[in-house]
Amino acid sequence: SDFEPRSDFTLELIEVESELEEDEVWLVTSVFEPLTTSSAYQRATGKQSAEKEKYFFTQFSLRPEKVSIEPVERLRLAVVLDLSAATDQELADLGTTIVDDLLRQLGPEDRMAVLAGDLKVDLMGGAKDAAAAAASEDLKEAAIEALGRRPTGGATDIGEIVAGAAAQVGKEPGGVVVYVGDGFPTVGEMDLESLRERMGRLPHQVRLFGVALGDESNLDLLDGLSRPGGFAGRVSNRSEAAEMAYRIL
Protein backbone atom coordinates (compact mmCIF):
# COMPACT_ATOMS: atom_id res chain seq x y z
CA SER A 1 0.00 0.00 0.00
CA ASP A 2 1.13 3.60 -0.63
CA PHE A 3 -0.70 4.82 2.50
CA GLU A 4 1.59 6.93 4.72
CA PRO A 5 0.47 7.07 8.37
CA ARG A 6 0.39 10.56 9.91
CA SER A 7 -0.93 9.67 13.35
CA ASP A 8 -1.49 6.76 15.72
CA PHE A 9 -5.16 6.60 14.74
CA THR A 10 -6.72 7.56 11.41
CA LEU A 11 -10.40 7.22 10.50
CA GLU A 12 -11.66 7.43 6.91
CA LEU A 13 -15.36 7.41 6.10
CA ILE A 14 -16.37 6.47 2.54
CA GLU A 15 -19.92 6.32 1.23
CA VAL A 16 -19.85 3.12 -0.84
CA GLU A 17 -21.80 -0.09 -1.11
CA SER A 18 -20.03 -2.45 1.29
CA GLU A 19 -18.96 -5.95 0.22
CA LEU A 20 -18.87 -7.08 3.86
CA GLU A 21 -21.60 -9.07 5.53
CA GLU A 22 -23.55 -7.30 8.28
CA ASP A 23 -21.37 -8.46 11.18
CA GLU A 24 -18.14 -9.04 9.23
CA VAL A 25 -14.95 -7.09 9.98
CA TRP A 26 -11.85 -7.01 7.74
CA LEU A 27 -8.43 -6.71 9.42
CA VAL A 28 -4.92 -6.50 7.92
CA THR A 29 -1.55 -6.05 9.64
CA SER A 30 1.04 -3.97 7.79
CA VAL A 31 4.62 -2.93 8.58
CA PHE A 32 5.33 0.64 7.44
CA GLU A 33 8.93 1.62 6.72
CA PRO A 34 9.08 5.31 5.68
CA LEU A 35 11.86 6.75 3.56
CA THR A 36 14.44 8.73 5.53
CA THR A 37 14.28 11.43 2.88
CA SER A 38 10.51 11.86 3.17
CA SER A 39 9.95 15.49 4.20
CA ALA A 40 6.26 14.75 4.82
CA TYR A 41 7.22 12.02 7.29
CA GLN A 42 9.74 14.26 9.04
CA ARG A 43 7.19 17.08 9.34
CA ALA A 44 4.48 14.76 10.64
CA THR A 45 6.62 12.91 13.19
CA GLY A 46 9.45 15.30 14.02
CA LYS A 47 11.89 12.45 13.37
CA GLN A 48 14.87 12.73 11.05
CA SER A 49 15.39 8.98 10.63
CA ALA A 50 12.95 6.26 9.64
CA GLU A 51 11.78 3.48 11.91
CA LYS A 52 9.71 0.44 11.10
CA GLU A 53 6.24 0.67 12.64
CA LYS A 54 3.42 -1.87 12.67
CA TYR A 55 -0.08 -0.70 11.77
CA PHE A 56 -3.42 -2.47 11.71
CA PHE A 57 -5.92 -1.69 8.97
CA THR A 58 -9.55 -2.54 9.66
CA GLN A 59 -12.70 -2.08 7.61
CA PHE A 60 -16.27 -2.36 8.78
CA SER A 61 -19.67 -1.10 7.69
CA LEU A 62 -21.79 1.51 9.45
CA ARG A 63 -25.44 0.53 9.04
CA PRO A 64 -27.67 3.64 8.88
CA GLU A 65 -30.47 1.86 10.67
CA LYS A 66 -28.16 1.06 13.60
CA VAL A 67 -26.12 4.26 13.88
CA SER A 68 -27.37 7.66 15.03
CA ILE A 69 -25.07 10.54 14.05
CA GLU A 70 -25.99 13.93 15.46
CA PRO A 71 -24.57 17.03 13.71
CA VAL A 72 -22.54 19.54 15.67
CA GLU A 73 -24.99 22.14 16.95
CA ARG A 74 -22.62 25.05 16.55
CA LEU A 75 -19.08 25.80 15.48
CA ARG A 76 -16.58 27.29 17.95
CA LEU A 77 -13.92 29.15 15.99
CA ALA A 78 -10.92 31.19 17.11
CA VAL A 79 -8.88 32.98 14.44
CA VAL A 80 -5.54 34.52 15.38
CA LEU A 81 -3.72 36.89 13.03
CA ASP A 82 0.04 37.11 13.59
CA LEU A 83 0.81 40.85 13.59
CA SER A 84 4.41 40.71 14.81
CA ALA A 85 7.07 43.09 13.50
CA ALA A 86 7.97 40.83 10.56
CA THR A 87 4.48 41.31 9.06
CA ASP A 88 4.39 44.17 6.58
CA GLN A 89 1.21 46.13 5.90
CA GLU A 90 0.40 44.29 2.68
CA LEU A 91 0.47 40.91 4.42
CA ALA A 92 -1.44 42.31 7.40
CA ASP A 93 -4.20 43.48 5.03
CA LEU A 94 -4.24 40.08 3.30
CA GLY A 95 -4.50 38.37 6.69
CA THR A 96 -7.43 40.58 7.66
CA THR A 97 -9.13 39.60 4.39
CA ILE A 98 -8.78 35.91 5.28
CA VAL A 99 -10.24 36.51 8.73
CA ASP A 100 -13.16 38.38 7.18
CA ASP A 101 -13.77 35.54 4.68
CA LEU A 102 -13.84 33.03 7.54
CA LEU A 103 -16.26 35.08 9.64
CA ARG A 104 -18.66 35.50 6.73
CA GLN A 105 -19.28 31.73 6.81
CA LEU A 106 -20.44 31.74 10.44
CA GLY A 107 -24.08 31.85 11.44
CA PRO A 108 -25.61 33.40 14.58
CA GLU A 109 -25.67 29.99 16.27
CA ASP A 110 -21.88 29.70 15.98
CA ARG A 111 -19.37 31.17 18.41
CA MET A 112 -16.24 33.09 17.47
CA ALA A 113 -13.17 34.86 18.77
CA VAL A 114 -10.79 36.99 16.70
CA LEU A 115 -7.34 37.68 18.11
CA ALA A 116 -4.20 39.53 17.11
CA GLY A 117 -0.91 38.05 18.24
CA ASP A 118 2.83 38.62 18.61
CA LEU A 119 4.32 37.77 22.02
CA LYS A 120 0.77 37.34 23.34
CA VAL A 121 -2.78 37.59 22.05
CA ASP A 122 -5.25 40.48 22.21
CA LEU A 123 -8.96 39.87 21.75
CA MET A 124 -10.45 41.96 18.95
CA GLY A 125 -13.96 43.32 18.79
CA GLY A 126 -14.74 44.52 22.27
CA ALA A 127 -15.34 41.15 23.97
CA LYS A 128 -13.35 40.89 27.21
CA ASP A 129 -14.17 37.43 28.57
CA ALA A 130 -12.02 34.35 27.91
CA ALA A 131 -14.59 32.48 25.82
CA ALA A 132 -15.85 32.73 22.27
CA ALA A 133 -18.99 34.84 21.84
CA ALA A 134 -22.03 34.47 19.58
CA ALA A 135 -21.08 35.27 15.98
CA SER A 136 -23.35 38.28 15.53
CA GLU A 137 -22.91 40.61 12.58
CA ASP A 138 -22.04 43.44 14.97
CA LEU A 139 -19.24 41.42 16.58
CA LYS A 140 -17.85 40.36 13.20
CA GLU A 141 -17.75 43.98 12.02
CA ALA A 142 -16.17 45.19 15.27
CA ALA A 143 -13.49 42.48 15.13
CA ILE A 144 -12.48 43.31 11.55
CA GLU A 145 -12.36 47.04 12.33
CA ALA A 146 -10.19 46.38 15.38
CA LEU A 147 -7.79 44.24 13.33
CA GLY A 148 -7.48 47.03 10.79
CA ARG A 149 -6.47 49.49 13.51
CA ARG A 150 -4.08 47.16 15.32
CA PRO A 151 -0.41 48.07 14.56
CA THR A 152 2.23 45.44 13.86
CA GLY A 153 5.17 44.99 16.20
CA GLY A 154 6.93 42.68 18.62
CA ALA A 155 8.47 39.24 18.37
CA THR A 156 6.61 36.08 17.31
CA ASP A 157 5.72 33.43 19.90
CA ILE A 158 3.63 30.98 17.88
CA GLY A 159 3.19 28.58 20.78
CA GLU A 160 1.82 31.31 23.01
CA ILE A 161 -0.56 32.85 20.50
CA VAL A 162 -1.96 29.50 19.29
CA ALA A 163 -2.44 28.40 22.91
CA GLY A 164 -4.12 31.75 23.62
CA ALA A 165 -6.51 31.22 20.73
CA ALA A 166 -7.20 27.65 21.85
CA ALA A 167 -8.15 28.95 25.31
CA GLN A 168 -11.09 30.75 23.68
CA VAL A 169 -12.63 27.58 22.22
CA GLY A 170 -10.90 24.68 24.00
CA LYS A 171 -12.84 24.48 27.25
CA GLU A 172 -14.54 21.41 25.77
CA PRO A 173 -13.71 19.16 22.80
CA GLY A 174 -14.49 20.28 19.25
CA GLY A 175 -12.97 23.77 19.04
CA VAL A 176 -11.31 25.04 15.86
CA VAL A 177 -8.27 27.34 15.77
CA VAL A 178 -6.96 29.05 12.63
CA TYR A 179 -3.49 30.62 12.72
CA VAL A 180 -2.85 33.24 10.02
CA GLY A 181 0.72 34.49 9.62
CA ASP A 182 4.19 33.85 8.26
CA GLY A 183 4.84 30.83 10.50
CA PHE A 184 8.29 31.91 11.71
CA PRO A 185 8.66 31.88 15.53
CA THR A 186 11.34 34.16 16.94
CA VAL A 187 10.88 33.41 20.67
CA GLY A 188 9.42 30.55 22.71
CA GLU A 189 9.16 27.16 21.03
CA MET A 190 11.28 27.41 17.90
CA ASP A 191 10.80 24.04 16.19
CA LEU A 192 7.98 21.68 15.25
CA GLU A 193 8.70 19.09 17.92
CA SER A 194 8.55 21.55 20.82
CA LEU A 195 5.47 23.28 19.38
CA ARG A 196 3.63 19.97 19.06
CA GLU A 197 4.63 19.09 22.60
CA ARG A 198 3.09 22.35 23.85
CA MET A 199 -0.11 21.75 21.88
CA GLY A 200 -0.29 18.31 23.47
CA ARG A 201 -0.54 19.93 26.90
CA LEU A 202 -3.73 21.84 26.09
CA PRO A 203 -6.68 20.91 28.37
CA HIS A 204 -8.70 19.87 25.32
CA GLN A 205 -7.31 19.29 21.86
CA VAL A 206 -8.50 21.59 19.08
CA ARG A 207 -8.47 21.22 15.33
CA LEU A 208 -5.72 23.53 14.11
CA PHE A 209 -5.46 25.03 10.64
CA GLY A 210 -2.60 27.14 9.35
CA VAL A 211 -2.71 29.89 6.73
CA ALA A 212 0.83 30.73 5.61
CA LEU A 213 0.85 34.35 4.44
CA GLY A 214 3.00 35.17 1.41
CA ASP A 215 5.42 33.28 -0.81
CA GLU A 216 8.22 33.30 1.77
CA SER A 217 6.18 31.96 4.69
CA ASN A 218 7.03 28.83 6.69
CA LEU A 219 4.40 26.45 5.31
CA ASP A 220 6.31 23.31 6.39
CA LEU A 221 6.13 24.19 10.08
CA LEU A 222 2.44 25.14 9.95
CA ASP A 223 1.57 21.99 8.01
CA GLY A 224 3.37 19.76 10.50
CA LEU A 225 1.75 21.55 13.44
CA SER A 226 -1.75 21.28 11.95
CA ARG A 227 -1.62 17.55 11.28
CA PRO A 228 -3.39 15.21 11.65
CA GLY A 229 -6.60 17.03 12.60
CA GLY A 230 -6.26 19.97 10.21
CA PHE A 231 -4.05 21.21 7.41
CA ALA A 232 -2.11 24.27 6.29
CA GLY A 233 -1.90 26.11 2.98
CA ARG A 234 -0.17 29.12 1.48
CA VAL A 235 -2.08 32.28 0.54
CA SER A 236 -0.56 35.09 -1.53
CA ASN A 237 -3.57 37.00 -2.88
CA ARG A 238 -7.25 37.70 -2.23
CA SER A 239 -8.48 34.97 -4.57
CA GLU A 240 -6.45 32.35 -2.70
CA ALA A 241 -7.71 33.81 0.59
CA ALA A 242 -11.34 33.18 -0.32
CA GLU A 243 -10.56 29.64 -1.49
CA MET A 244 -8.63 28.84 1.68
CA ALA A 245 -11.44 30.13 3.95
CA TYR A 246 -13.90 27.91 2.08
CA ARG A 247 -11.62 24.85 2.45
CA ILE A 248 -11.22 25.36 6.18
CA LEU A 249 -14.92 25.76 6.99
CSV table of N, CA and C in Angstrom, one decimal, residues 188-247:
chain,number,residue,atom,x,y,z
A,188,GLY,N,10.2,31.7,22.3
A,188,GLY,CA,9.4,30.6,22.7
A,188,GLY,C,9.8,29.3,22.0
A,189,GLU,N,8.9,28.4,21.7
A,189,GLU,CA,9.2,27.2,21.0
A,189,GLU,C,9.5,27.5,19.6
A,190,MET,N,10.7,27.0,19.2
A,190,MET,CA,11.3,27.4,17.9
A,190,MET,C,11.2,26.3,16.8
A,191,ASP,N,10.8,25.1,17.2
A,191,ASP,CA,10.8,24.0,16.2
A,191,ASP,C,9.5,23.3,16.3
A,192,LEU,N,9.2,22.4,15.3
A,192,LEU,CA,8.0,21.7,15.3
A,192,LEU,C,7.8,20.8,16.4
A,193,GLU,N,8.8,20.0,16.8
A,193,GLU,CA,8.7,19.1,17.9
A,193,GLU,C,8.3,19.8,19.2
A,194,SER,N,8.9,20.9,19.6
A,194,SER,CA,8.5,21.6,20.8
A,194,SER,C,7.2,22.2,20.7
A,195,LEU,N,6.8,22.7,19.6
A,195,LEU,CA,5.5,23.3,19.4
A,195,LEU,C,4.4,22.2,19.5
A,196,ARG,N,4.6,21.0,18.9
A,196,ARG,CA,3.6,20.0,19.1
A,196,ARG,C,3.5,19.5,20.5
A,197,GLU,N,4.6,19.5,21.2
A,197,GLU,CA,4.6,19.1,22.6
A,197,GLU,C,3.8,20.1,23.4
A,198,ARG,N,3.9,21.4,23.1
A,198,ARG,CA,3.1,22.3,23.8
A,198,ARG,C,1.6,22.2,23.5
A,199,MET,N,1.3,21.9,22.3
A,199,MET,CA,-0.1,21.7,21.9
A,199,MET,C,-0.7,20.5,22.6
A,200,GLY,N,0.2,19.5,22.8
A,200,GLY,CA,-0.3,18.3,23.5
A,200,GLY,C,-0.7,18.5,24.9
A,201,ARG,N,-0.2,19.6,25.5
A,201,ARG,CA,-0.5,19.9,26.9
A,201,ARG,C,-1.8,20.8,27.1
A,202,LEU,N,-2.5,21.1,26.0
A,202,LEU,CA,-3.7,21.8,26.1
A,202,LEU,C,-4.8,21.0,26.8
A,203,PRO,N,-5.7,21.7,27.6
A,203,PRO,CA,-6.7,20.9,28.4
A,203,PRO,C,-7.6,20.1,27.5
A,204,HIS,N,-8.0,20.6,26.3
A,204,HIS,CA,-8.7,19.9,25.3
A,204,HIS,C,-8.1,20.2,24.0
A,205,GLN,N,-7.9,19.1,23.2
A,205,GLN,CA,-7.3,19.3,21.9
A,205,GLN,C,-8.3,20.0,20.9
A,206,VAL,N,-7.7,20.9,20.1
A,206,VAL,CA,-8.5,21.6,19.1
A,206,VAL,C,-8.0,21.2,17.7
A,207,ARG,N,-8.9,21.4,16.7
A,207,ARG,CA,-8.5,21.2,15.3
A,207,ARG,C,-7.8,22.5,14.9
A,208,LEU,N,-6.5,22.4,14.5
A,208,LEU,CA,-5.7,23.5,14.1
A,208,LEU,C,-5.5,23.6,12.6
A,209,PHE,N,-5.7,24.8,12.0
A,209,PHE,CA,-5.5,25.0,10.6
A,209,PHE,C,-4.5,26.2,10.5
A,210,GLY,N,-3.6,26.1,9.5
A,210,GLY,CA,-2.6,27.1,9.4
A,210,GLY,C,-2.7,27.8,8.0
A,211,VAL,N,-2.7,29.1,8.0
A,211,VAL,CA,-2.7,29.9,6.7
A,211,VAL,C,-1.4,30.6,6.7
A,212,ALA,N,-0.5,30.2,5.8
A,212,ALA,CA,0.8,30.7,5.6
A,212,ALA,C,0.7,31.9,4.7
A,213,LEU,N,1.0,33.1,5.2
A,213,LEU,CA,0.9,34.4,4.4
A,213,LEU,C,2.1,34.6,3.6
A,214,GLY,N,1.9,34.8,2.3
A,214,GLY,CA,3.0,35.2,1.4
A,214,GLY,C,3.9,34.0,0.9
A,215,ASP,N,4.6,34.3,-0.2
A,215,ASP,CA,5.4,33.3,-0.8
A,215,ASP,C,6.6,32.8,0.0
A,216,GLU,N,7.0,33.6,1.0
A,216,GLU,CA,8.2,33.3,1.8
A,216,GLU,C,7.9,32.7,3.2
A,217,SER,N,6.6,32.4,3.4
A,217,SER,CA,6.2,32.0,4.7
A,217,SER,C,6.6,30.5,5.0
A,218,ASN,N,6.5,30.1,6.2
A,218,ASN,CA,7.0,28.8,6.7
A,218,ASN,C,5.9,27.8,6.7
A,219,LEU,N,5.5,27.4,5.5
A,219,LEU,CA,4.4,26.4,5.3
A,219,LEU,C,4.7,25.1,5.9
A,220,ASP,N,6.0,24.6,5.9
A,220,ASP,CA,6.3,23.3,6.4
A,220,ASP,C,6.0,23.2,7.9
A,221,LEU,N,6.4,24.2,8.6
A,221,LEU,CA,6.1,24.2,10.1
A,221,LEU,C,4.6,24.2,10.4
A,222,LEU,N,3.9,25.1,9.7
A,222,LEU,CA,2.4,25.1,9.9
A,222,LEU,C,1.7,23.9,9.5
A,223,ASP,N,2.2,23.2,8.5
A,223,ASP,CA,1.6,22.0,8.0
A,223,ASP,C,1.8,20.9,9.0
A,224,GLY,N,3.1,20.8,9.5
A,224,GLY,CA,3.4,19.8,10.5
A,224,GLY,C,2.6,20.0,11.8
A,225,LEU,N,2.4,21.2,12.2
A,225,LEU,CA,1.7,21.5,13.4
A,225,LEU,C,0.3,21.3,13.3
A,226,SER,N,-0.3,21.5,12.1
A,226,SER,CA,-1.8,21.3,11.9
A,226,SER,C,-2.2,19.8,11.9
A,227,ARG,N,-1.3,19.0,11.4
A,227,ARG,CA,-1.6,17.5,11.3
A,227,ARG,C,-1.7,16.9,12.6
A,228,PRO,N,-2.6,15.8,12.7
A,228,PRO,CA,-3.4,15.2,11.6
A,228,PRO,C,-4.8,15.8,11.6
A,229,GLY,N,-5.2,16.6,12.6
A,229,GLY,CA,-6.6,17.0,12.6
A,229,GLY,C,-7.0,18.1,11.6
A,230,GLY,N,-6.0,18.9,11.2
A,230,GLY,CA,-6.3,20.0,10.2
A,230,GLY,C,-5.3,19.9,9.1
A,231,PHE,N,-5.0,21.1,8.5
A,231,PHE,CA,-4.0,21.2,7.4
A,231,PHE,C,-3.6,22.7,7.3
A,232,ALA,N,-2.6,22.9,6.5
A,232,ALA,CA,-2.1,24.3,6.3
A,232,ALA,C,-2.0,24.5,4.8
A,233,GLY,N,-2.1,25.7,4.4
A,233,GLY,CA,-1.9,26.1,3.0
A,233,GLY,C,-1.4,27.5,2.9
A,234,ARG,N,-0.8,27.8,1.7
A,234,ARG,CA,-0.2,29.1,1.5
A,234,ARG,C,-1.2,30.0,0.7
A,235,VAL,N,-1.2,31.3,1.2
A,235,VAL,CA,-2.1,32.3,0.5
A,235,VAL,C,-1.3,33.5,0.2
A,236,SER,N,-1.3,33.9,-1.1
A,236,SER,CA,-0.6,35.1,-1.5
A,236,SER,C,-1.4,36.2,-2.1
A,237,ASN,N,-2.7,36.0,-2.3
A,237,ASN,CA,-3.6,37.0,-2.9
A,237,ASN,C,-5.0,36.8,-2.4
A,238,ARG,N,-5.9,37.7,-2.7
A,238,ARG,CA,-7.3,37.7,-2.2
A,238,ARG,C,-8.0,36.5,-2.8
A,239,SER,N,-7.8,36.1,-4.0
A,239,SER,CA,-8.5,35.0,-4.6
A,239,SER,C,-8.1,33.7,-3.8
A,240,GLU,N,-6.9,33.5,-3.5
A,240,GLU,CA,-6.5,32.4,-2.7
A,240,GLU,C,-7.0,32.4,-1.3
A,241,ALA,N,-7.2,33.6,-0.8
A,241,ALA,CA,-7.7,33.8,0.6
A,241,ALA,C,-9.1,33.3,0.7
A,242,ALA,N,-9.9,33.6,-0.3
A,242,ALA,CA,-11.3,33.2,-0.3
A,242,ALA,C,-11.4,31.7,-0.5
A,243,GLU,N,-10.6,31.1,-1.3
A,243,GLU,CA,-10.6,29.6,-1.5
A,243,GLU,C,-10.1,28.9,-0.2
A,244,MET,N,-9.1,29.5,0.5
A,244,MET,CA,-8.6,28.8,1.7
A,244,MET,C,-9.7,28.9,2.8
A,245,ALA,N,-10.4,30.0,2.9
A,245,ALA,CA,-11.4,30.1,3.9
A,245,ALA,C,-12.5,29.1,3.7
A,246,TYR,N,-12.9,28.9,2.4
A,246,TYR,CA,-13.9,27.9,2.1
A,246,TYR,C,-13.4,26.5,2.4
A,247,ARG,N,-12.2,26.2,2.1
A,247,ARG,CA,-11.6,24.9,2.4
A,247,ARG,C,-11.6,24.6,3.9
